[in-house]
JSON list of C-alpha atoms in Angstrom, two decimals:
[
{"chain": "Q", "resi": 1, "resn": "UNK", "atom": "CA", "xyz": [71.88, -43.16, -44.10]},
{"chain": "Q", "resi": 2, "resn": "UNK", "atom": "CA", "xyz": [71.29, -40.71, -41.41]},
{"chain": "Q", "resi": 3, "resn": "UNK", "atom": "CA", "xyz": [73.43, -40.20, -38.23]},
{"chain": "Q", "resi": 4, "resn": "UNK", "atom": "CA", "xyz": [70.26, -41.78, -36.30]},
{"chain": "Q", "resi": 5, "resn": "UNK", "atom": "CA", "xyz": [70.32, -44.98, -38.35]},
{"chain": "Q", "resi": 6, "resn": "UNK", "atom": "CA", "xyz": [73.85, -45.56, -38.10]},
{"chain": "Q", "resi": 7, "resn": "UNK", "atom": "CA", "xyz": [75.57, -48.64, -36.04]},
{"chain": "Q", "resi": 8, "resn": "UNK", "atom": "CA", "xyz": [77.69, -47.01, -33.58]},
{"chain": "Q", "resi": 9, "resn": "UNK", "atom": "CA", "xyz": [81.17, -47.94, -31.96]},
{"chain": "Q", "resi": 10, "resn": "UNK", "atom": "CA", "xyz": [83.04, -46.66, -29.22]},
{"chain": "Q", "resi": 11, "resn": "UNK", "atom": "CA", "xyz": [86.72, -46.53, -29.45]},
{"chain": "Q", "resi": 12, "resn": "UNK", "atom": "CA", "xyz": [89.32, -45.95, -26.40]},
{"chain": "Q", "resi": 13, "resn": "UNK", "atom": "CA", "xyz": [92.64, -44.55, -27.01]},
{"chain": "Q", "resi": 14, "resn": "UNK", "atom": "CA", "xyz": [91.16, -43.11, -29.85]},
{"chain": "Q", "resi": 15, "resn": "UNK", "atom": "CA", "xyz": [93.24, -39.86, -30.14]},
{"chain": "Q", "resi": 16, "resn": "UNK", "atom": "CA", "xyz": [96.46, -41.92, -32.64]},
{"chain": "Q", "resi": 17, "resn": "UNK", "atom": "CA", "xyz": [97.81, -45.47, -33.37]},
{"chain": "Q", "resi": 18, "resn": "UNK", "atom": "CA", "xyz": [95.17, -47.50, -33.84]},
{"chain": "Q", "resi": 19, "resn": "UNK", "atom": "CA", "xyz": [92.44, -45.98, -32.31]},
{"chain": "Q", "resi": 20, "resn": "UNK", "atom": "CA", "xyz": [92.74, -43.53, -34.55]},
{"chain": "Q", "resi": 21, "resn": "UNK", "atom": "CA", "xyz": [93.14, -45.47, -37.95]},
{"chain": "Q", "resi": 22, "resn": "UNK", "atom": "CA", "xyz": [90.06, -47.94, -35.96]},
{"chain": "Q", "resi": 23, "resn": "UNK", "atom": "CA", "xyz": [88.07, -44.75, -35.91]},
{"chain": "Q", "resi": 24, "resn": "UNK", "atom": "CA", "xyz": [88.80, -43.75, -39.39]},
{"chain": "Q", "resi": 25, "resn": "UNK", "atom": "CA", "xyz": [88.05, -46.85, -41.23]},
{"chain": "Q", "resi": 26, "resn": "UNK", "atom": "CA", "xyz": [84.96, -47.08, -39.11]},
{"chain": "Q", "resi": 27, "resn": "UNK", "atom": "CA", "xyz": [83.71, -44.00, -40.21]},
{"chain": "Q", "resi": 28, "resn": "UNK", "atom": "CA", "xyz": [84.38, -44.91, -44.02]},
{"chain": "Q", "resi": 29, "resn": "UNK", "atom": "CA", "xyz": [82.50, -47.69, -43.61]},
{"chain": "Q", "resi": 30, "resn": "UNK", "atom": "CA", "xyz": [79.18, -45.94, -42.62]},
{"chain": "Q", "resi": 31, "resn": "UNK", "atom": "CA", "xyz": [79.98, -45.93, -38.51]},
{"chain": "Q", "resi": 32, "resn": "UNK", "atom": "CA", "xyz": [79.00, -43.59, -36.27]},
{"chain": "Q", "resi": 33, "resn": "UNK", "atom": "CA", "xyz": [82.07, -43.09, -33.89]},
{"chain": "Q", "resi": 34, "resn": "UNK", "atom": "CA", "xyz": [82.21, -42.41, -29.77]},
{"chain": "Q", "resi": 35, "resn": "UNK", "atom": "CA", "xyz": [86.08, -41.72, -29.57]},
{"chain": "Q", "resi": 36, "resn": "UNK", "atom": "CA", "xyz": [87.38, -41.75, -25.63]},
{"chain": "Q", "resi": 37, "resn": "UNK", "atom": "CA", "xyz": [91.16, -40.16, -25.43]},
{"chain": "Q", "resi": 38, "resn": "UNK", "atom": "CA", "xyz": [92.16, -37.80, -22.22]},
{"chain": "Q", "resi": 39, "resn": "UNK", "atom": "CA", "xyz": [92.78, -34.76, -24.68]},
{"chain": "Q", "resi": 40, "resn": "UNK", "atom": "CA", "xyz": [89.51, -34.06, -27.01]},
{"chain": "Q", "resi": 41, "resn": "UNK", "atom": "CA", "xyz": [91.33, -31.21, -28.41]},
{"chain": "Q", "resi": 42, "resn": "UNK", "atom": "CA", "xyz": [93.71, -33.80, -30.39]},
{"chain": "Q", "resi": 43, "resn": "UNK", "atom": "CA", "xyz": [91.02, -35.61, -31.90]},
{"chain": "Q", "resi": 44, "resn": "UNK", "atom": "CA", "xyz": [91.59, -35.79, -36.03]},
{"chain": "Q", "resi": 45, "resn": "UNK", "atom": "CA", "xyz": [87.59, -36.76, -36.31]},
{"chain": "Q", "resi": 46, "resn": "UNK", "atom": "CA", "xyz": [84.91, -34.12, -36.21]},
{"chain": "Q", "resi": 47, "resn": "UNK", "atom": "CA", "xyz": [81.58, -34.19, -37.74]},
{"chain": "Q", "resi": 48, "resn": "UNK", "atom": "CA", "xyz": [77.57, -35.09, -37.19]},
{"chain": "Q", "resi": 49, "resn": "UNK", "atom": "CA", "xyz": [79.00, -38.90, -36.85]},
{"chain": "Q", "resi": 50, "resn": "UNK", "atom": "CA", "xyz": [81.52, -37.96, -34.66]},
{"chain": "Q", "resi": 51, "resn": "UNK", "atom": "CA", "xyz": [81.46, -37.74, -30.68]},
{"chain": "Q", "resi": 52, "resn": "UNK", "atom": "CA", "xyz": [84.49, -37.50, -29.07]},
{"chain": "Q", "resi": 53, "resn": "UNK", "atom": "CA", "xyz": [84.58, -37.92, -25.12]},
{"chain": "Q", "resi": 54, "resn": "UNK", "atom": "CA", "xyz": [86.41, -37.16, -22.84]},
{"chain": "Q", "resi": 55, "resn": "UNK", "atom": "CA", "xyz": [87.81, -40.59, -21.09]},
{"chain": "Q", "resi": 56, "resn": "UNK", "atom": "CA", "xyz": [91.08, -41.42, -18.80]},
{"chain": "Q", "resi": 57, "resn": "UNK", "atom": "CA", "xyz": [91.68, -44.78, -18.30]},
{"chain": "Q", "resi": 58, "resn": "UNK", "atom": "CA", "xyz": [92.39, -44.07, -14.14]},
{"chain": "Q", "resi": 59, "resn": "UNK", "atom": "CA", "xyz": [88.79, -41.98, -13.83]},
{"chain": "Q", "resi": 60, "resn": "UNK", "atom": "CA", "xyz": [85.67, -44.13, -13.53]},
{"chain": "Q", "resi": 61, "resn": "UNK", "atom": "CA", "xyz": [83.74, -41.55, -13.66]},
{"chain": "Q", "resi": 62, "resn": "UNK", "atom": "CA", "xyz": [85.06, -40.70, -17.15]},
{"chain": "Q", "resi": 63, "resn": "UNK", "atom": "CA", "xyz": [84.05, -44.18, -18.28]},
{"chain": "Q", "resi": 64, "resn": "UNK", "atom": "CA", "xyz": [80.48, -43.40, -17.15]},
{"chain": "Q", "resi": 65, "resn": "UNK", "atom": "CA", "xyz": [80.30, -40.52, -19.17]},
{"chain": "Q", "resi": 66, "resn": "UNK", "atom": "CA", "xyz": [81.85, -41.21, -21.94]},
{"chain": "Q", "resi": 67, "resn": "UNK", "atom": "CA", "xyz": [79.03, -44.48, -22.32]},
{"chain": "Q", "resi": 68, "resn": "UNK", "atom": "CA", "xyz": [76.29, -41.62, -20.74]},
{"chain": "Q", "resi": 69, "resn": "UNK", "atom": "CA", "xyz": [76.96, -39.19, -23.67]},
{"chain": "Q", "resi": 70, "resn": "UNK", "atom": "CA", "xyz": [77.27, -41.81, -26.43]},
{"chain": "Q", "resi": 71, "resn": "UNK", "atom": "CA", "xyz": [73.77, -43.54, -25.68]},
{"chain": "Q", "resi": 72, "resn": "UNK", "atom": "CA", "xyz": [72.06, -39.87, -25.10]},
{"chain": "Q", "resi": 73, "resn": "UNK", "atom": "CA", "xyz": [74.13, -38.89, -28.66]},
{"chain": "Q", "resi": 74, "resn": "UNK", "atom": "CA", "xyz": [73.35, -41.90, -30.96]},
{"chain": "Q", "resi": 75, "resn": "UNK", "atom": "CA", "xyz": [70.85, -43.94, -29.15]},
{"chain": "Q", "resi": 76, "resn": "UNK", "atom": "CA", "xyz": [72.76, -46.84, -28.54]},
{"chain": "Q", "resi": 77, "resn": "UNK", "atom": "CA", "xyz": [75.82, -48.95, -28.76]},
{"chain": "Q", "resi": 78, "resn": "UNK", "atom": "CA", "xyz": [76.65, -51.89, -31.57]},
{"chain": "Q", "resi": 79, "resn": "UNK", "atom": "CA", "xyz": [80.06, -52.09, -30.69]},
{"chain": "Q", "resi": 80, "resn": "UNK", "atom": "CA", "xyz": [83.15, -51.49, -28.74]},
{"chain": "Q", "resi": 81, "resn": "UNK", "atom": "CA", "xyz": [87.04, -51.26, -28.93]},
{"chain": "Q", "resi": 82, "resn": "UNK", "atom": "CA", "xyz": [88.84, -51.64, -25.92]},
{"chain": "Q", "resi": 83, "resn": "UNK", "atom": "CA", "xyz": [92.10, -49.86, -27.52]},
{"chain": "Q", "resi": 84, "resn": "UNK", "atom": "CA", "xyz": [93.47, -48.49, -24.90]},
{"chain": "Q", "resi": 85, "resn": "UNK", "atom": "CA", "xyz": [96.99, -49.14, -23.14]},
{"chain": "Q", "resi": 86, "resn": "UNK", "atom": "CA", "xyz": [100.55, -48.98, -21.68]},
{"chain": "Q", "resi": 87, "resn": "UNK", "atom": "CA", "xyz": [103.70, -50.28, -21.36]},
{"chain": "Q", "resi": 88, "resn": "UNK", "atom": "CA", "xyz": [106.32, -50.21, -19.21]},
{"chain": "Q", "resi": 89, "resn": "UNK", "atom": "CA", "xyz": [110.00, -51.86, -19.54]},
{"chain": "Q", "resi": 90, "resn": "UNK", "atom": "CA", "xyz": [109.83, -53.61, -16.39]},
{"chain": "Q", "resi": 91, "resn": "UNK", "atom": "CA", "xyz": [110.97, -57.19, -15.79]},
{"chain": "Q", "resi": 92, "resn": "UNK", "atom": "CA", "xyz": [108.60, -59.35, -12.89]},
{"chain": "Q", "resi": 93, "resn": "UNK", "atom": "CA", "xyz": [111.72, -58.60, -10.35]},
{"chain": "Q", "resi": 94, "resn": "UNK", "atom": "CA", "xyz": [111.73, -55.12, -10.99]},
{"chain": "Q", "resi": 95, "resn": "UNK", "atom": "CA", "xyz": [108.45, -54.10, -11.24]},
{"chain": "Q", "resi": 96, "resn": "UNK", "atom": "CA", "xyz": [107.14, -52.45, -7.99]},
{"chain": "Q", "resi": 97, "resn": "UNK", "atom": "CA", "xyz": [103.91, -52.71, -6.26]},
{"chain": "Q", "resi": 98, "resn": "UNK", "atom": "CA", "xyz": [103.04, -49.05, -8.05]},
{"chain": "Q", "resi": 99, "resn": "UNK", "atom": "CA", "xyz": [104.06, -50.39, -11.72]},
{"chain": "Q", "resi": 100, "resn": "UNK", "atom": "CA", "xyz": [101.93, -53.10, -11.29]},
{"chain": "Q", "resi": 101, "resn": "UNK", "atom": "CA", "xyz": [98.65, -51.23, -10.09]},
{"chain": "Q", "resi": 102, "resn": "UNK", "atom": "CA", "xyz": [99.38, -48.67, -12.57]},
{"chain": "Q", "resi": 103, "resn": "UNK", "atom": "CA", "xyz": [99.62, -51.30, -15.54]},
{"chain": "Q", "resi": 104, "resn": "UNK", "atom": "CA", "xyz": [96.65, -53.11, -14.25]},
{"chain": "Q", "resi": 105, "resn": "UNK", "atom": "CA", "xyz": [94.28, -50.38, -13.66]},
{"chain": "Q", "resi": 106, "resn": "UNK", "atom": "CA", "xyz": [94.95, -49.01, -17.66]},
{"chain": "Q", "resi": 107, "resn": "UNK", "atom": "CA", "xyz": [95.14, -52.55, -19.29]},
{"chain": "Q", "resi": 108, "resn": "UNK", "atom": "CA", "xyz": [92.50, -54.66, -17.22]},
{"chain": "Q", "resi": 109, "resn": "UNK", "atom": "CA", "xyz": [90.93, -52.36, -14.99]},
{"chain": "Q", "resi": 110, "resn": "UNK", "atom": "CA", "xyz": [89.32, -49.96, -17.08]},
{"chain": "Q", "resi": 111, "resn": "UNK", "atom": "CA", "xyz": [88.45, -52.09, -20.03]},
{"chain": "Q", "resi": 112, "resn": "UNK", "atom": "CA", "xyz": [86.62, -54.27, -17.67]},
{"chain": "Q", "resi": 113, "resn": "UNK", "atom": "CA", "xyz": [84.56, -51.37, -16.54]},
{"chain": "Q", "resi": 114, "resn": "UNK", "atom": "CA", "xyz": [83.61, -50.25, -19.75]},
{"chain": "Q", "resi": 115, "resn": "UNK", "atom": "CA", "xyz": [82.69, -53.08, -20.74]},
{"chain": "Q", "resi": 116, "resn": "UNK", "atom": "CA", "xyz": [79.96, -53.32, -17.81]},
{"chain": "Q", "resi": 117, "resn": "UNK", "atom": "CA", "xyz": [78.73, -50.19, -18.61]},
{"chain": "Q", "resi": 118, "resn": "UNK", "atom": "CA", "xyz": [78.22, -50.77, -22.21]},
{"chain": "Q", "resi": 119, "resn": "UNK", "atom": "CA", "xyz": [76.62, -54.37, -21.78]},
{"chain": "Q", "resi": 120, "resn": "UNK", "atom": "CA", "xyz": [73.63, -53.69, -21.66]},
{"chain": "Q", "resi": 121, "resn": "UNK", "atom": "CA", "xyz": [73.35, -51.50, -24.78]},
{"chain": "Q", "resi": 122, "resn": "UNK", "atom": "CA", "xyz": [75.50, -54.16, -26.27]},
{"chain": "Q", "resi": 123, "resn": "UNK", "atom": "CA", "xyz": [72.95, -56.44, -25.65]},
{"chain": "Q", "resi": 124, "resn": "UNK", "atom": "CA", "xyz": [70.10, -54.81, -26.90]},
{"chain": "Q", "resi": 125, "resn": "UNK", "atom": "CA", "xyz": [71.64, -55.42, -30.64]},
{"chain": "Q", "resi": 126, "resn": "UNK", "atom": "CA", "xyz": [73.57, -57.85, -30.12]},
{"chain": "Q", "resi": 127, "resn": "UNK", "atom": "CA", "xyz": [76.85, -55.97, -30.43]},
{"chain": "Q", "resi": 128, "resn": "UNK", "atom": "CA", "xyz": [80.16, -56.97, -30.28]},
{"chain": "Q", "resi": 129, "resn": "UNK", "atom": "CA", "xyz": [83.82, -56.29, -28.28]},
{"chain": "Q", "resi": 130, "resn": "UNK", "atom": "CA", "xyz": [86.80, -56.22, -29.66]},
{"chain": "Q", "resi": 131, "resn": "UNK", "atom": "CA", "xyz": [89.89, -56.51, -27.32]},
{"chain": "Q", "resi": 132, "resn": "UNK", "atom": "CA", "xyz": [93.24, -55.37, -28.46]},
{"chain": "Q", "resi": 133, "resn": "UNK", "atom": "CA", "xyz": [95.67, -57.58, -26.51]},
{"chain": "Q", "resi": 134, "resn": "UNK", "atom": "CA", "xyz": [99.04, -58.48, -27.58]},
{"chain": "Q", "resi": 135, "resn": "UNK", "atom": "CA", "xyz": [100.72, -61.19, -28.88]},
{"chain": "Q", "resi": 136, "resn": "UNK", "atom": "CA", "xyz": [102.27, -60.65, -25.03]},
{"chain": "Q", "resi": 137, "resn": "UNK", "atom": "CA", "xyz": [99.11, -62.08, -24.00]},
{"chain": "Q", "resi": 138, "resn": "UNK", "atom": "CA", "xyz": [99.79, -65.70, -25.20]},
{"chain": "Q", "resi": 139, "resn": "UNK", "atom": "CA", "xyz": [103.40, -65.67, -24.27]},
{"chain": "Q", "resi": 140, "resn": "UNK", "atom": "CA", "xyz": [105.94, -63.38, -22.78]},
{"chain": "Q", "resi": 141, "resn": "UNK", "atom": "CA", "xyz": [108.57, -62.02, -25.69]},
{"chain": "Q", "resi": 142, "resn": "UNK", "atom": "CA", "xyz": [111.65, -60.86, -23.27]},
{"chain": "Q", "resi": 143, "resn": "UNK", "atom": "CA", "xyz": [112.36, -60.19, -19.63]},
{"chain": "Q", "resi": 144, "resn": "UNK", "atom": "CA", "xyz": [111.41, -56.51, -20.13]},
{"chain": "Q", "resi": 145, "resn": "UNK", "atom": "CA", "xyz": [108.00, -57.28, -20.87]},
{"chain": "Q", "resi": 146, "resn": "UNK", "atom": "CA", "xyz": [107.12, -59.67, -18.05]},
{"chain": "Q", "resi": 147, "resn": "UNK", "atom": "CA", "xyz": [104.62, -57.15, -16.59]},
{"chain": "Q", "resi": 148, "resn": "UNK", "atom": "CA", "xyz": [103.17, -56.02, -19.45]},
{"chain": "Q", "resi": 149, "resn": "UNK", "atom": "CA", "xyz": [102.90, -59.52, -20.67]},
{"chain": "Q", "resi": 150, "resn": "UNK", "atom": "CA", "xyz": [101.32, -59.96, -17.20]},
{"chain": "Q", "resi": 151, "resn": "UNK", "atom": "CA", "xyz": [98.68, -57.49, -17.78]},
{"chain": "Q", "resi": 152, "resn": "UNK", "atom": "CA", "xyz": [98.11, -58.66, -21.39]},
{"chain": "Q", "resi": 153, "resn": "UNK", "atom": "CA", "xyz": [97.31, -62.15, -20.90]},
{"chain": "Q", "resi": 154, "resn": "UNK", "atom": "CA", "xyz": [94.72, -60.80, -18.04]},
{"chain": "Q", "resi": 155, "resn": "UNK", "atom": "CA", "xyz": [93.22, -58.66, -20.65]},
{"chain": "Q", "resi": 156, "resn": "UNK", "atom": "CA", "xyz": [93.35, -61.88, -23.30]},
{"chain": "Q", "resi": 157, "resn": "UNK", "atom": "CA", "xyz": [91.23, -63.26, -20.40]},
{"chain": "Q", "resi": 158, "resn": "UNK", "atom": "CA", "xyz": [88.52, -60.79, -20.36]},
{"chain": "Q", "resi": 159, "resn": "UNK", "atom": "CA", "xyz": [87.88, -61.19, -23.82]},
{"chain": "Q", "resi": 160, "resn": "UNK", "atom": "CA", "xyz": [87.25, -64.79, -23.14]},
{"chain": "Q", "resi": 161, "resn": "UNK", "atom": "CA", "xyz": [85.42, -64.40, -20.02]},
{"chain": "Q", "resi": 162, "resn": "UNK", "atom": "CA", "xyz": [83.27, -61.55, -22.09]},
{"chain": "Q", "resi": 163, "resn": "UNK", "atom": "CA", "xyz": [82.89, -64.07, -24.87]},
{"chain": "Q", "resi": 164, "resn": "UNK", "atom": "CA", "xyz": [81.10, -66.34, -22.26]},
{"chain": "Q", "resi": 165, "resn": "UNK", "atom": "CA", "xyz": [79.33, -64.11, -20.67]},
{"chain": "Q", "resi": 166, "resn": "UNK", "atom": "CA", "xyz": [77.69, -63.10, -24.32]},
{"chain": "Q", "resi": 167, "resn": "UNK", "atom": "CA", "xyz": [77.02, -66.88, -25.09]},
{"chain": "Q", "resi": 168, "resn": "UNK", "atom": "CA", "xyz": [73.58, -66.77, -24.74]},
{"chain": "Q", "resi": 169, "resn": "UNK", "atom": "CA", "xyz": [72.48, -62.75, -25.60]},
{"chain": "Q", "resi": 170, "resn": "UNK", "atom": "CA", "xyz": [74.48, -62.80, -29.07]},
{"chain": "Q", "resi": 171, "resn": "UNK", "atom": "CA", "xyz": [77.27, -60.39, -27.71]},
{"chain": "Q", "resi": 172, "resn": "UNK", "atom": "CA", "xyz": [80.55, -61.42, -28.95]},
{"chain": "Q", "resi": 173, "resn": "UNK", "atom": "CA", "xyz": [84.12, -60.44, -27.81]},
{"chain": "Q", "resi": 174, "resn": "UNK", "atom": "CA", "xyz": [87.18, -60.71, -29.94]},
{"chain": "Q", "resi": 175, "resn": "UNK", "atom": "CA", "xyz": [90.61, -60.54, -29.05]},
{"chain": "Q", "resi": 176, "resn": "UNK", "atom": "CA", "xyz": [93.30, -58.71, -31.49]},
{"chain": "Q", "resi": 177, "resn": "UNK", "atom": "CA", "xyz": [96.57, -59.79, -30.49]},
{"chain": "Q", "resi": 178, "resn": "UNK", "atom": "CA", "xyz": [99.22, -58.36, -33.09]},
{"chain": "Q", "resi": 179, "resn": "UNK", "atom": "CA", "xyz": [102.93, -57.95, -32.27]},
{"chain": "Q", "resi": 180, "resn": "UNK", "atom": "CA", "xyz": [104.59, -54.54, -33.18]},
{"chain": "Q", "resi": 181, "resn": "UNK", "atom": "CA", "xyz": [102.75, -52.14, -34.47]},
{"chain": "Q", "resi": 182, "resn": "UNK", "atom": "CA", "xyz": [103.59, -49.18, -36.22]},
{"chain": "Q", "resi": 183, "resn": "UNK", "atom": "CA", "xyz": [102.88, -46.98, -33.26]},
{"chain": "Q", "resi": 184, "resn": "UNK", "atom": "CA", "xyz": [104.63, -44.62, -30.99]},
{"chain": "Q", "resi": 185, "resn": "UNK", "atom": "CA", "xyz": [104.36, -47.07, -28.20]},
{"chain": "Q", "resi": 186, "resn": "UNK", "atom": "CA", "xyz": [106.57, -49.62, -30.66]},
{"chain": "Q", "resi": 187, "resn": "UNK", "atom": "CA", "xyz": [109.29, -46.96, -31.25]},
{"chain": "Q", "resi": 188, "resn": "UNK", "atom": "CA", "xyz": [112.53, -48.47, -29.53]},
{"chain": "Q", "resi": 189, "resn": "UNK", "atom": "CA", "xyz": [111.03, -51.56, -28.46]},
{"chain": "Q", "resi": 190, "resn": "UNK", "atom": "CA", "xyz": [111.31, -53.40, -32.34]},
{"chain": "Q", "resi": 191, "resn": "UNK", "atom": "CA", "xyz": [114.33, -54.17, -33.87]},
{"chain": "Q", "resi": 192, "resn": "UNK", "atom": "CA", "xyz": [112.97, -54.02, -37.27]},
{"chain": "Q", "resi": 193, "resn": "UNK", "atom": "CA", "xyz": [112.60, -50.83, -39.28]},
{"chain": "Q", "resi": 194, "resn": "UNK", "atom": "CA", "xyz": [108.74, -48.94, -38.53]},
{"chain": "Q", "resi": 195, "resn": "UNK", "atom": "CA", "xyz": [107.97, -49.59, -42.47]},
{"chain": "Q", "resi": 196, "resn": "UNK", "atom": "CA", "xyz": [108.45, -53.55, -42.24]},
{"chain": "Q", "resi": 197, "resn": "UNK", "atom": "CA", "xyz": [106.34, -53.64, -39.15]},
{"chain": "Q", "resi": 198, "resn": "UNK", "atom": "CA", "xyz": [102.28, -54.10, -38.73]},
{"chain": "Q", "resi": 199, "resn": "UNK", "atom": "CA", "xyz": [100.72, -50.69, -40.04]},
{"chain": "Q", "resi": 200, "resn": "UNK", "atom": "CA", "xyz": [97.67, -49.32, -37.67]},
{"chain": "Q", "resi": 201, "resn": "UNK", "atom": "CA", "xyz": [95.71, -49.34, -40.89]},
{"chain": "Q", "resi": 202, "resn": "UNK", "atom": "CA", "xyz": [96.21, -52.96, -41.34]},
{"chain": "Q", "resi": 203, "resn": "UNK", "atom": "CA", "xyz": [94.61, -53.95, -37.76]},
{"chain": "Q", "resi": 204, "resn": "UNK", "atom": "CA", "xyz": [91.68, -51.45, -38.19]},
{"chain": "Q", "resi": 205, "resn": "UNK", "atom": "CA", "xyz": [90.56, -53.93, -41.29]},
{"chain": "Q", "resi": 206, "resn": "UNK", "atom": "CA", "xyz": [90.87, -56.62, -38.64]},
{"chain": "Q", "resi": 207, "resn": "UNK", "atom": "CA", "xyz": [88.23, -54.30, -36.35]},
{"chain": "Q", "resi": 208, "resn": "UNK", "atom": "CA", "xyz": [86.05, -53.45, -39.30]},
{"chain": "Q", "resi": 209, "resn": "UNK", "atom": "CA", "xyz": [85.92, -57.10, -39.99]},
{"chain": "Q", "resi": 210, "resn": "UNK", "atom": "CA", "xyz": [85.03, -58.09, -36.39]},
{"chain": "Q", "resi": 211, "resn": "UNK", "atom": "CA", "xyz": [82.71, -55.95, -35.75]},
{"chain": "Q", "resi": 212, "resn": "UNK", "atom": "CA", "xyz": [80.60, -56.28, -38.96]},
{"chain": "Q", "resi": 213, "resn": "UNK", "atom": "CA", "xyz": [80.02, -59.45, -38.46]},
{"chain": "Q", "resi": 214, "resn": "UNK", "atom": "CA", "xyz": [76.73, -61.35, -37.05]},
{"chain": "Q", "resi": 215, "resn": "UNK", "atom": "CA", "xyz": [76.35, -62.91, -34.05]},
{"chain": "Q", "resi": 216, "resn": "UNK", "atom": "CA", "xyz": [76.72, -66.66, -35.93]},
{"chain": "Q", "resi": 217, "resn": "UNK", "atom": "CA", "xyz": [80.24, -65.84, -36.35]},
{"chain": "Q", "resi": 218, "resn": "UNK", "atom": "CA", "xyz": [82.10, -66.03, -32.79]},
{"chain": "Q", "resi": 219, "resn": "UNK", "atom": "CA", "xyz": [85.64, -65.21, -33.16]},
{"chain": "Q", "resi": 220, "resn": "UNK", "atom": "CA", "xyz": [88.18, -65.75, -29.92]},
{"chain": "Q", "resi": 221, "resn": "UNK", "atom": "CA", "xyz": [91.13, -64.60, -31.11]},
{"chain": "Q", "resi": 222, "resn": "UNK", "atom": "CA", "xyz": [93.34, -63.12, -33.96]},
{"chain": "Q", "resi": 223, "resn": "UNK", "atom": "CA", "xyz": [96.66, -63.55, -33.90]},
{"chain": "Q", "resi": 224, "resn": "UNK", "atom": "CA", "xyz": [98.95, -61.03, -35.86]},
{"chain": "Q", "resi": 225, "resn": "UNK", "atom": "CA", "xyz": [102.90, -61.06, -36.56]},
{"chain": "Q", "resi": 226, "resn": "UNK", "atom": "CA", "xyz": [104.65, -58.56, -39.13]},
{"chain": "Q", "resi": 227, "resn": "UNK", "atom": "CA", "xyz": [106.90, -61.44, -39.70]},
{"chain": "Q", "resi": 228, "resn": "UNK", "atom": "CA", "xyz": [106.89, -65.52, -39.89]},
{"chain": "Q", "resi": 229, "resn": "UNK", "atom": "CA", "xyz": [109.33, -67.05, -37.55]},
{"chain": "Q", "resi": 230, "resn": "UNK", "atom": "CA", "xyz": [110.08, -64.71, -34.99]},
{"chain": "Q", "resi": 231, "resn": "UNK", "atom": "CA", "xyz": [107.69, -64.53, -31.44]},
{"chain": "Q", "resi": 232, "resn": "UNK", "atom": "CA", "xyz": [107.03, -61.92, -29.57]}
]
């Protein structure tokens, strides 16, 4: 199939973690691939099928032309991953006024505006979202992670308020919401040894999934533990 005939997905945060095993299995499955990250010069993924952009999570004007240079690129836009995130240790009676802008504006914020901007090329398909929330977006797993708990259950949210939005056009947005993840953001933070936990590779098949799917299958949520009993 030729680069021109290819679906195409944008993925934030694309540069490691999941992003980058998102992009990966993406691209085995015949994707083309619009990668945001703040550095383009770490990007693993090069090639006629590959775009990577430019794209900070605190520059709107990034966002703009990140979705600008994708649509001129490929032509248009079947889906997008809004990967991209923080955390902060930071209980609710800690957290300052600063923390909580700062969390907000990365987690909520900016996937929000991207997901403006891409509407309408979304909707010429229909394409889909995907969301990747946190199983600290349906309930908060210790102190320490009130605000980002916080901020994740607002970006659970937009996923649902994007899956209404998309009732009628066919667009469909689908929230991920694993617990740890064998990331660098999960190093410290899970007591369980990095090989028993969730492997980035593991919730790219969950994206690959999502997104291949047609509009007749509307998925809110997916919930994802690397264990049984224990909630996080």
């Amino acid at each position: 199939m030729s680069d021109s005939m290819k679906p195409v997905v944008m993925i934030s945060g694309a540069s490691r973690g999941i992003g980058a095993a998102a992009a990966q299995a993406m691209l085995d499955a015949g994707w083309a691939v619009s990668l945001g990250m703040r550095d383009t010069s770490v990007s693993k993924f090069s090639g006629a099928s590959v775009l990577n952009c430019r794209y900070d999570a605190l520059d709107p004007v990034s966002e703009k032309e990140w979705v600008a240079e994708t649509v001129s690129r490929f032509g248009g836009i079947d889906g997008l991953v809004l990967n991209a995130g923080i955390m902060m240790k930071r209980t609710v009676l800690e957290a300052t006024d600063e923390d909580f802008d700062m969390m907000f504006a990365v987690n909520v914020k900016s996937p929000m505006r991207l997901s403006q901007l891409a509407w309408p090329h979304l909707q010429k398909k229909p394409g889909r979202i995907v969301v990747m929330s946190s199983l600290s977006g349906k309930r908060v797993r210790s102190a320490g992670a009130g605000l980002y708990g916080m901020s994740k259950f607002a970006l659970t949210a937009l996923s649902q308020a994007l899956r209404q939005c998309g009732k009628e056009s066919g667009i469909r947005s689908t929230a991920i919401c694993p617990s740890y993840v064998a990331t660098d953001m999960a190093q410290g933070l899970a007591s369980a040894p990095e090989e028993e936990l969730t492997r980035p590779e593991d919730i790219a098949i969950l994206i690959r999934t999502i997104l291949s799917l047609p509009p007749s299958a509307s998925i809110a949520e997916v919930p994802v533990n690397w264990t049984v009993e224990e909630c996080y």
